[in-house]
XYZ file of C-alpha atoms in Angstrom:
562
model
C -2.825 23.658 -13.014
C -1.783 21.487 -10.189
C -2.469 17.721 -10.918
C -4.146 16.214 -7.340
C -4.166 12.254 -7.813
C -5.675 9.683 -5.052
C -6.365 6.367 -5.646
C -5.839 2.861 -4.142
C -2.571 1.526 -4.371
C -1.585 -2.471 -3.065
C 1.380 -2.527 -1.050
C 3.025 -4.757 -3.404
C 2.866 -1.362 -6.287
C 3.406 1.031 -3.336
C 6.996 -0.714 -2.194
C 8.312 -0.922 -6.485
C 9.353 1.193 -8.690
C 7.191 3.765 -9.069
C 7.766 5.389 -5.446
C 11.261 6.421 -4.552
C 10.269 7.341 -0.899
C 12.218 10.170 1.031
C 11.394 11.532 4.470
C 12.044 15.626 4.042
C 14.373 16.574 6.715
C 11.959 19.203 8.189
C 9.933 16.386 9.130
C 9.713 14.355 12.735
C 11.464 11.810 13.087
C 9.973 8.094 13.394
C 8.339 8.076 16.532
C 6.186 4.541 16.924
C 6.950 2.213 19.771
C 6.270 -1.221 20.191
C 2.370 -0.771 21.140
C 1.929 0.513 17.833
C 3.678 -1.397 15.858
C 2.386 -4.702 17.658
C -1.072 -3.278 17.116
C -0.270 -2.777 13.268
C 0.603 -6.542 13.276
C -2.005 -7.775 15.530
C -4.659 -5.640 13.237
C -3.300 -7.407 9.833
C -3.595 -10.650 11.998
C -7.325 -10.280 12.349
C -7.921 -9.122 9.270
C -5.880 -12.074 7.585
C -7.159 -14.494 9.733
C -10.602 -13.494 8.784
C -10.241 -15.536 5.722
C -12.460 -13.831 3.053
C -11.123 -11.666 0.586
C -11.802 -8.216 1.004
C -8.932 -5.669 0.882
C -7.608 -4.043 3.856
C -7.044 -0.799 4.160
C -4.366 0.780 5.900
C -5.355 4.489 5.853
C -4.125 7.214 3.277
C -0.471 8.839 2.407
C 0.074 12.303 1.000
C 2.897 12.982 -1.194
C 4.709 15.464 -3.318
C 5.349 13.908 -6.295
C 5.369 14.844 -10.066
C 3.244 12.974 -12.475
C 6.387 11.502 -14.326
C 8.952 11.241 -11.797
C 9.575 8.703 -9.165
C 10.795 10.751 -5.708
C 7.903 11.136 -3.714
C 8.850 12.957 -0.414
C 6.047 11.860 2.479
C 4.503 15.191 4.196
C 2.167 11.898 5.749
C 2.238 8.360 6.756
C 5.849 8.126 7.698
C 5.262 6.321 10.585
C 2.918 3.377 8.816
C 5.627 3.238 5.738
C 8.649 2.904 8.248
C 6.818 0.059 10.112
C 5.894 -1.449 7.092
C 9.271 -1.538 5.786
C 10.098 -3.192 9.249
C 7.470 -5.988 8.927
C 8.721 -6.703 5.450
C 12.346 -6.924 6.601
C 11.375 -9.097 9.321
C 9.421 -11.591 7.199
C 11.784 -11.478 4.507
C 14.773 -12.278 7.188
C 12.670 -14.956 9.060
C 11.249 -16.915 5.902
C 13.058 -20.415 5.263
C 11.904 -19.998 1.687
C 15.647 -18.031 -0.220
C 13.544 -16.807 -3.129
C 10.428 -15.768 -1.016
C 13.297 -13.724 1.150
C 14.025 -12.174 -2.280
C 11.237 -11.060 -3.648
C 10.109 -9.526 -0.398
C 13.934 -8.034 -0.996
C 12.770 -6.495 -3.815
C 9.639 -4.751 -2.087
C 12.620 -3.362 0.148
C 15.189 -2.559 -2.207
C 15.276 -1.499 -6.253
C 17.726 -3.447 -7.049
C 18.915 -1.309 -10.006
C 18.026 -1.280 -13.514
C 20.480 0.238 -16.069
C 17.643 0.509 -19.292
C 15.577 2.048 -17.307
C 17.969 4.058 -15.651
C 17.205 2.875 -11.544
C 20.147 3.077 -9.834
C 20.369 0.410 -6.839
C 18.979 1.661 -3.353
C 16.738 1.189 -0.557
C 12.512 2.311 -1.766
C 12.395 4.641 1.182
C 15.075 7.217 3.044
C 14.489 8.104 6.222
C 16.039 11.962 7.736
C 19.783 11.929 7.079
C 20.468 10.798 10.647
C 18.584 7.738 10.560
C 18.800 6.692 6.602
C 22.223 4.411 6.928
C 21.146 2.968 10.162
C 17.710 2.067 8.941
C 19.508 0.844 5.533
C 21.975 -1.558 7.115
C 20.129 -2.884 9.970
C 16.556 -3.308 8.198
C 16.387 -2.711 4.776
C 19.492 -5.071 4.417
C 19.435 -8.670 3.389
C 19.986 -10.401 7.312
C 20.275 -7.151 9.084
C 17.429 -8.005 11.868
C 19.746 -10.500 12.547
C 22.217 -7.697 13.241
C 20.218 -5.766 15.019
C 20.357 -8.695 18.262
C 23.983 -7.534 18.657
C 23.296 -3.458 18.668
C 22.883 -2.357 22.741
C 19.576 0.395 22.716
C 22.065 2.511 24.531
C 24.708 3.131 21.680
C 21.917 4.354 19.138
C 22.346 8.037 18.643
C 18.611 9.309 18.088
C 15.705 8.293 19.332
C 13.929 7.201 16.409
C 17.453 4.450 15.405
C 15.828 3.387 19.673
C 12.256 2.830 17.782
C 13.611 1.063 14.611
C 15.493 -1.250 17.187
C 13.081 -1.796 19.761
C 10.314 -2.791 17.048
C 12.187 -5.003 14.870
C 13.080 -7.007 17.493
C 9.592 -7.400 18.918
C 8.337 -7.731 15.507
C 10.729 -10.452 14.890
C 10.299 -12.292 18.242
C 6.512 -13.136 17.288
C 6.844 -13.686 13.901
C 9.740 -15.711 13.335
C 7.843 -18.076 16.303
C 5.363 -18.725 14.021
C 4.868 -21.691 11.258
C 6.464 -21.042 7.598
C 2.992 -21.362 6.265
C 1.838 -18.527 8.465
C 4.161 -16.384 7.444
C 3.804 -16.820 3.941
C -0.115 -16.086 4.287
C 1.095 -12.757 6.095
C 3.545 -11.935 2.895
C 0.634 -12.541 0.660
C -2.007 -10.516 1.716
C 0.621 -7.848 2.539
C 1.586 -7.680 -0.782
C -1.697 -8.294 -2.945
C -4.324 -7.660 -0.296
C -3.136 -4.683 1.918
C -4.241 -1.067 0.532
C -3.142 2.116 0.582
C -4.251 5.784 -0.384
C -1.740 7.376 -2.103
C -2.572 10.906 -2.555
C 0.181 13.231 -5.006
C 0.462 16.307 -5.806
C 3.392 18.231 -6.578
C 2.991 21.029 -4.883
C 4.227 21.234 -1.452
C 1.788 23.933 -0.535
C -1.056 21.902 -2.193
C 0.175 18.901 0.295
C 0.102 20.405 3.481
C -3.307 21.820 2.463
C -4.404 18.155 1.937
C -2.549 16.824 5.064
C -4.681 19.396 7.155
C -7.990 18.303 5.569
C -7.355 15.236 6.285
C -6.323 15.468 9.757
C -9.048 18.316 10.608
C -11.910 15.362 11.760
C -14.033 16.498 8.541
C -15.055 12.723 8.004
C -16.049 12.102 11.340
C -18.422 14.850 10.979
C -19.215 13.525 7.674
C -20.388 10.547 8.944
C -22.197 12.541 11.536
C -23.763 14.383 8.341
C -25.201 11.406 6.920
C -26.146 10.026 10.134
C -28.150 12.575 10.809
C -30.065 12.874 7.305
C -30.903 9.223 7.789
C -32.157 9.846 10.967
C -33.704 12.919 10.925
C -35.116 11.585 7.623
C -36.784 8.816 9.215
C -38.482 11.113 11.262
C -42.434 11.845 10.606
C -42.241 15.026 8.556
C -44.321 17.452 11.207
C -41.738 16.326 13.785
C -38.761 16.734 11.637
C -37.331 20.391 11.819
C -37.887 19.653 15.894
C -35.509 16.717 15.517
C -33.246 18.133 13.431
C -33.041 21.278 15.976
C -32.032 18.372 18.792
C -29.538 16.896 17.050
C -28.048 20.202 15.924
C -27.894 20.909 20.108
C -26.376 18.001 21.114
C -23.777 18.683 18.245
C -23.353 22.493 19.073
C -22.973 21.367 23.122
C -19.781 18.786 22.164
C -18.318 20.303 19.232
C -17.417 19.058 16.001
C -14.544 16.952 17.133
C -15.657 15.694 20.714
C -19.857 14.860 18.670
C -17.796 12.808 16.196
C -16.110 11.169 18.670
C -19.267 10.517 20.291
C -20.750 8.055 17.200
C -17.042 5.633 17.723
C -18.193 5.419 21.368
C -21.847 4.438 20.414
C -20.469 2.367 18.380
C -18.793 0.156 21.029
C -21.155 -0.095 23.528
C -24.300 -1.388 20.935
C -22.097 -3.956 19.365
C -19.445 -4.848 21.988
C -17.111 -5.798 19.482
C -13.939 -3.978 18.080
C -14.938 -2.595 14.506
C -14.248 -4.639 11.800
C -15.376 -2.240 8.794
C -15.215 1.915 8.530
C -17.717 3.445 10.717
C -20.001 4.675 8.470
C -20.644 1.196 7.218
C -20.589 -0.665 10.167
C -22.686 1.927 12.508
C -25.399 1.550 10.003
C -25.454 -1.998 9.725
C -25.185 -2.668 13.279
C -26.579 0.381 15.197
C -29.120 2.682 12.839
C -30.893 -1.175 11.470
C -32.161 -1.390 14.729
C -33.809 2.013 14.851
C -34.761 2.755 10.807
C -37.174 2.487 9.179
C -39.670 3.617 12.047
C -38.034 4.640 14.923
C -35.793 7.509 14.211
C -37.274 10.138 16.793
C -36.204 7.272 19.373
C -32.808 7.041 18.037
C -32.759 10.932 19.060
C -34.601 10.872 22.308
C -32.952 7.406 23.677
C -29.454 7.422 22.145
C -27.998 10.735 20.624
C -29.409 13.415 23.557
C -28.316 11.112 26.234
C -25.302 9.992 25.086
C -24.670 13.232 24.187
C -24.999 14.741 27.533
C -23.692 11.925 29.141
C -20.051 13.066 26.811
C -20.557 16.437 28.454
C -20.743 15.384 31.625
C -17.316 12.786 31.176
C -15.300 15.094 29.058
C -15.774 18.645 31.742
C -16.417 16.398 34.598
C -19.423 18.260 36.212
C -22.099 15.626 37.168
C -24.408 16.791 39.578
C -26.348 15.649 42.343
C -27.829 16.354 45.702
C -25.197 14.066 47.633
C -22.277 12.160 46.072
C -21.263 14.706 42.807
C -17.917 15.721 43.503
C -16.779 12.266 44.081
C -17.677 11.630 41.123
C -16.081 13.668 39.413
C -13.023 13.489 41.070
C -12.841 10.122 39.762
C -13.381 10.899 36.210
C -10.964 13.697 36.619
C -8.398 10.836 37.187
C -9.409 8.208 34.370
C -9.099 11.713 32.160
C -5.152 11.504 32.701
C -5.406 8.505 31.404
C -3.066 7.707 27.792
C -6.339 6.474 26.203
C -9.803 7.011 24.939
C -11.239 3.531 25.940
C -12.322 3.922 29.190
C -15.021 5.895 27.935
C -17.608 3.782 26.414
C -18.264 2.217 29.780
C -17.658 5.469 30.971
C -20.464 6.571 29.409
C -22.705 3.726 29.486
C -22.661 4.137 33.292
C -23.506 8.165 33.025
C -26.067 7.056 30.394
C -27.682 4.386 32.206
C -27.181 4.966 35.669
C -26.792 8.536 35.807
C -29.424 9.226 38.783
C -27.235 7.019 41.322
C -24.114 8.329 42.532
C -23.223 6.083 45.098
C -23.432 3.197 41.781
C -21.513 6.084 40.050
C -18.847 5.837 42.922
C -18.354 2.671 43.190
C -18.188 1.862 39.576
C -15.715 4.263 39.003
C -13.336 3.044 41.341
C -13.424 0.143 39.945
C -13.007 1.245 36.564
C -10.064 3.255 37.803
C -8.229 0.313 39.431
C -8.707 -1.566 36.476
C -7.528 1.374 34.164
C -4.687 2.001 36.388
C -3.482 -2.027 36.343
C -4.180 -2.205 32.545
C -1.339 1.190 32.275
C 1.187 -0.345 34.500
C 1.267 -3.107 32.896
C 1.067 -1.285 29.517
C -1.689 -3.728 28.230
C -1.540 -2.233 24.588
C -4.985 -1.403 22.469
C -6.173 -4.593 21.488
C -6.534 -6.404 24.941
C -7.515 -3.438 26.366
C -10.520 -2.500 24.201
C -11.448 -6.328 24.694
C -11.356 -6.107 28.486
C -13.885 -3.103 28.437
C -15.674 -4.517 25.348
C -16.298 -7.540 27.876
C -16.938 -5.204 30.600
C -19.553 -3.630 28.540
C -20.383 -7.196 27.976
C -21.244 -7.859 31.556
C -22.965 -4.733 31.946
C -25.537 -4.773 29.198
C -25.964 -8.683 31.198
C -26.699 -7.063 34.219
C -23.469 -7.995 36.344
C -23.228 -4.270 36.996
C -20.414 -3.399 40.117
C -20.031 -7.428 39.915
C -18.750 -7.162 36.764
C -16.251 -9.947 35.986
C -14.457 -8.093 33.845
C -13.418 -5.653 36.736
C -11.263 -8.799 38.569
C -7.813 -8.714 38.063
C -6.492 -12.273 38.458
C -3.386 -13.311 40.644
C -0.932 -12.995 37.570
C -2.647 -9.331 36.710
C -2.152 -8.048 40.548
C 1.153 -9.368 41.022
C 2.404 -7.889 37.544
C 1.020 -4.877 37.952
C 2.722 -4.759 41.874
C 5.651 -5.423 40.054
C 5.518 -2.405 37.415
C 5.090 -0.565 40.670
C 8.130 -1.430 42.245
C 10.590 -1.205 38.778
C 11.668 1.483 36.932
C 8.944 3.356 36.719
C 10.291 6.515 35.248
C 11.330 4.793 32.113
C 7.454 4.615 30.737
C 6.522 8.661 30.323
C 2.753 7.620 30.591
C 2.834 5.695 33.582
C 5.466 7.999 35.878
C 2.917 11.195 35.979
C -0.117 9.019 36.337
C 1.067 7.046 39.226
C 2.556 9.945 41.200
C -0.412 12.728 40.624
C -2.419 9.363 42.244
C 0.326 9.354 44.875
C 0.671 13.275 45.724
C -3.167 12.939 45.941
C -3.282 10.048 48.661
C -0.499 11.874 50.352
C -2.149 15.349 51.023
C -5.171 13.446 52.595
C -7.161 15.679 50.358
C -9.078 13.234 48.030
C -9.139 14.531 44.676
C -6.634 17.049 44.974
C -6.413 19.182 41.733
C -3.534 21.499 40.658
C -4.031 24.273 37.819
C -0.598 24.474 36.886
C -0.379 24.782 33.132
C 3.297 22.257 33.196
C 3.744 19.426 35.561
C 7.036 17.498 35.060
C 8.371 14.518 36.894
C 11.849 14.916 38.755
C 14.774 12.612 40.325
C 15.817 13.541 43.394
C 19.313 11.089 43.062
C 20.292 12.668 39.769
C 20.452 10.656 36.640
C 24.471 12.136 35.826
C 25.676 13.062 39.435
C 29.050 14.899 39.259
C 32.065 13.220 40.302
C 33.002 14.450 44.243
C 29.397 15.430 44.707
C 27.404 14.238 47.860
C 25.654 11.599 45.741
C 28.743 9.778 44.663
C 29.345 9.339 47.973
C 26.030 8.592 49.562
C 25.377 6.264 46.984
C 27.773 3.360 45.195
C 26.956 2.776 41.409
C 25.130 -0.490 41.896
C 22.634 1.503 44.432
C 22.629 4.205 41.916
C 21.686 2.191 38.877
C 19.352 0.807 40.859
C 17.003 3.382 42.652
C 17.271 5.958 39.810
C 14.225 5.842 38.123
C 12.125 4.087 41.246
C 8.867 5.283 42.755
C 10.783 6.630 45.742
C 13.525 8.647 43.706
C 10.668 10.975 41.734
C 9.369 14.048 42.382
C 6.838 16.443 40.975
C 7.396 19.770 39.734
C 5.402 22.853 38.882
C 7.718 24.126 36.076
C 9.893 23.014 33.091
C 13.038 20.516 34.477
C 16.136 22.011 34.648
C 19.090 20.151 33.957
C 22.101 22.156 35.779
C 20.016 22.531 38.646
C 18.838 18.940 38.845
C 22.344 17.815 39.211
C 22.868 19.966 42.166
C 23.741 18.343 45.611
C 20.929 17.468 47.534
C 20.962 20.883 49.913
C 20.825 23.018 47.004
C 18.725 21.234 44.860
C 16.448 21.242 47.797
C 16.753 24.883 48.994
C 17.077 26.535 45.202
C 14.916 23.911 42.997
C 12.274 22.193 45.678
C 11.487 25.394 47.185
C 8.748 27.908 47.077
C 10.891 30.394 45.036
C 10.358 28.030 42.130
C 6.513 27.430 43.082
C 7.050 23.699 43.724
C 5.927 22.821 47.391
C 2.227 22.604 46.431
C 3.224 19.005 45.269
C 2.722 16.658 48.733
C 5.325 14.244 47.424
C 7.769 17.144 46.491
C 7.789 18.051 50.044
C 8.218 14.832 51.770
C 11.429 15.215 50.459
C 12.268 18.609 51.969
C 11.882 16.869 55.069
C 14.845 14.890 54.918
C 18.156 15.692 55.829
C 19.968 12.969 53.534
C 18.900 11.462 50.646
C 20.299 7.995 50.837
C 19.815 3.841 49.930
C 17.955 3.556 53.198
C 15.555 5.966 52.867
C 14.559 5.014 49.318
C 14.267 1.370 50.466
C 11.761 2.563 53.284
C 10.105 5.232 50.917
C 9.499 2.840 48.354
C 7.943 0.096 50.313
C 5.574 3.273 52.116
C 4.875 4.473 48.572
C 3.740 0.948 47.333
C 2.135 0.188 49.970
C -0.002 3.412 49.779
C -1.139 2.603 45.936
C -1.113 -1.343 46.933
C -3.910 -0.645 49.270
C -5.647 1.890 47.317
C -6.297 -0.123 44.025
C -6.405 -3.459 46.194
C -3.498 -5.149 44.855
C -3.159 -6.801 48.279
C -1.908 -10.703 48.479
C 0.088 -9.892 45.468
C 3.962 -11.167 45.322
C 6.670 -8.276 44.854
């Protein structure tokens, strides 16, 4: 019989003895970039700066582990126990305090024990590629130090790129702060900071788990109960009616998208970013309000609205006599957004102001503009969901289109004007985004759509040119590291890139990878290109400034400094 354990484990019995931590190598490889790891940090922040007691949770782990033995290979939470390690590392190399920097060692390294048989080693090994890099340049005593020296561009993988880019960030805040501040971080990280450790050892029995786990069942959980408070509070001839409501505003989402629904409701009653699991804080804050006494209302004035209101954000088809498609266009674009949290104003708007859609219009432009400044500049989660907490904020006060939250300030405008004119390939998030809003002002077709099932984002100046082709001598290498990965050097295609072919000369590339053959000149932008006989310095100097200028006027960014 398979032996299934779960319980709650501190961090400080999680990185000992007991866990000998190995990443199978059939597994991805670490993956988190500086957003998330700053948002791990900032999250701990708040939650130690709180200053009560209660334990913090950090989420679950599955394992495959026996009962008696130490490996534990991770089929989940790699990504939390990597940047864990990291945080450790950089607290334990940025302490002033030598035997605080060793016990946190310790947390980071067994250091061997020969009567009970530990040999000495770091308490978690990442894939083979990674392990010695990760070992020498984190879980080693003074090796964020080290890591000042390495150049991004000499790692091999990507994930050695991750480890490296997040230590350092990691270390830059912390090590600014004051001893004392640091230590209160190492404390609750050790004795306060909870996991869920869930073994089994089975690897079939883990995956199984894994899948639960990650299959939304308790979102809809919390829907459950929810509902049987709800409908429960409902008077009893009234209640199968209520219950059939809810069960149609459920059926009309889906499981996933009605789950997501409750987070969302969330938000916009309490305007604050939670503090406690939902199913906790939604009845403190949200269901007090309604029960005992007023569940029908609940239904009729929250769930059925909001409800529709998801339906009509999530397939964009609002409807009106004048002004609908518009509208939808513009939540079209906030939908290629790389976040979710756009959408509780989203929806209060739909849910409150759903008969007006010329107020629809205009606040979604300006949600847009401020969605589209906040990606630039790659404002990470927790300024961001304040900025539309605060917008909700000034909504619920009545501010509506005047909304100070919408006004970007002088610094935000000229920041974001300079994300436009940098390397704007380099941040995968930002580069389709920004030209999908570009190829749209540049067919003078507002709202242009494209069904294409792959769209992929091109240099025209290739990244490797070959030596003795046209672009080693139309361009010298300070012009080519420069315009590279600019605005004005990108193009969008309909297809999967090509690597041979994007390294052709510009004729060819032009004739055999631009062209219709390869179902590509749908893309405005793509054929502006075709147009031109040489691809040189000049013209990306002019293209860029047109390019700019087009977005600079369309999200108002004017009066900003480049």
């Amino acid at each position: 019989m398979q032996q299934l354990e779960a319980r709650e484990v501190p961090l400080n019995k999680v990185f000992c003895g007991d866990y000998d931590f190995h990443i199978p190598e059939y597994q991805r490889p670490y993956a988190w970039q500086v957003e998330q790891a700053g948002q791990l940090l900032e999250d701990l922040v708040e939650a130690m700066d709180r200053g009560d007691d209660e334990p913090y949770f950090l989420g679950s782990i599955v394992l495959v582990k026996s009962p008696n033995a130490t490996r534990a290979e991770v089929i989940d939470g790699q990504q939390r126990l990597t940047t864990l390690t990291i945080l450790l590392a950089v607290l334990r190399d940025s302490t002033e305090n030598p035997e605080l920097a060793k016990q946190i060692d310790a947390m980071l390294q067994e250091p061997g024990n020969l009567m009970l048989e530990l040999e000495a080693k770091p308490r978690l090994a990442l894939r083979a590629r990674d392990r010695k890099f990760f070992a020498e340049h984190v879980q080693s005593s003074g090796g964020i130090q080290l890591l000042r020296d390495v150049r991004p561009d000499n790692l091999r993988t990507d994930a050695q790129r991750s480890i490296h880019g997040n230590s350092l960030a990691l270390f830059g805040t912390v090590s600014e702060w004051a001893e004392e501040r640091r230590l209160q971080l190492t404390k609750m990280l050790a004795a306060r900071t909870f996991l869920v450790v869930v073994t089994t050892p089975d690897l079939a029995s883990a995956h199984r788990i894994f899948s639960v786990m990650n299959s939304r069942g308790l979102d809809l959980s919390a829907a459950d109960i929810f509902k049987a408070r709800v409908v429960g509070d409902v008077a009893e001839s009234l209640r199968d009616e209520y219950a059939d409501r809810w069960d149609d505003a459920e059926e009309a989402l889906g499981t996933d998208d009605f789950a997501d629904l409750f987070l969302h409701i969330r938000t916009i009653v309490v305007r604050e970013r939670p503090k406690k699991e939902l199913l906790k804080e939604f009845e403190e804050s949200v269901l007090s309000a309604y029960i005992p006494g007023r569940g029908a209302d609940f239904v009729d004035t929250v769930v059925v609205p909001y409800a529709e209101a998801y339906g009509v954000l999530r397939d964009q088809n609002y409807t009106s006599s004048s002004g609908a498609e518009e509208v939808n266009r513009w939540l079209k674009r906030l939908d290629q957004l790389d976040n979710s949290d756009w959408r509780a104003p989203a929806l209060w708007a739909l849910r409150n102001k759903g008969d007006d859609p010329e107020f629809l219009n205009s606040f979604f432009c300006s949600l847009e503009r401020l969605a589209a400044s906040m990606l630039l500049r790659r404002v990470y989660a927790t300024p961001r969901a304040s900025r539309y907490i605060q917008l909700l904020k000034d909504l619920t006060a009545g501010h509506g289109l005047d909304a100070p939250a919408f006004r970007l300030t002088d610094e935000e405008i000229k920041e974001t004007g300079d994300r436009l004119q940098g390397e704007i390939y380099k941040v995968a998030p930002v580069r389709k985004y920004v030209l999908l809003r570009l190829d749209e002002l540049l067919s003078n077709a507002s709202g242009v759509s494209y069904d294409h099932p792959r769209i992929s984002v091109e240099h025209v100046l290739p990244q490797n040119p070959k030596a003795g082709s046209d672009w080693m001598k139309w361009f010298t290498p300070a012009q080519r590291e420069f315009w590279t990965h600019r605005l004005s050097n990108l193009v969008l295609l309909n297809r999967t890139k090509n690597a041979s072919a994007g390294n052709y000369d510009f004729d060819r590339k032009k004739t055999q990878y631009f062209t219709a053959r390869y179902g590509v000149t749908s893309f405005a932008i793509t054929t502006q290109v075709l147009q031109q006989k040489k691809w040189t310095a000049d013209i990306l100097e002019e293209r860029q400034q047109e390019l700019v200028g087009m977005l600079t006027k369309e999200w108002k960014l004017e009066g900003g400094l480049w």
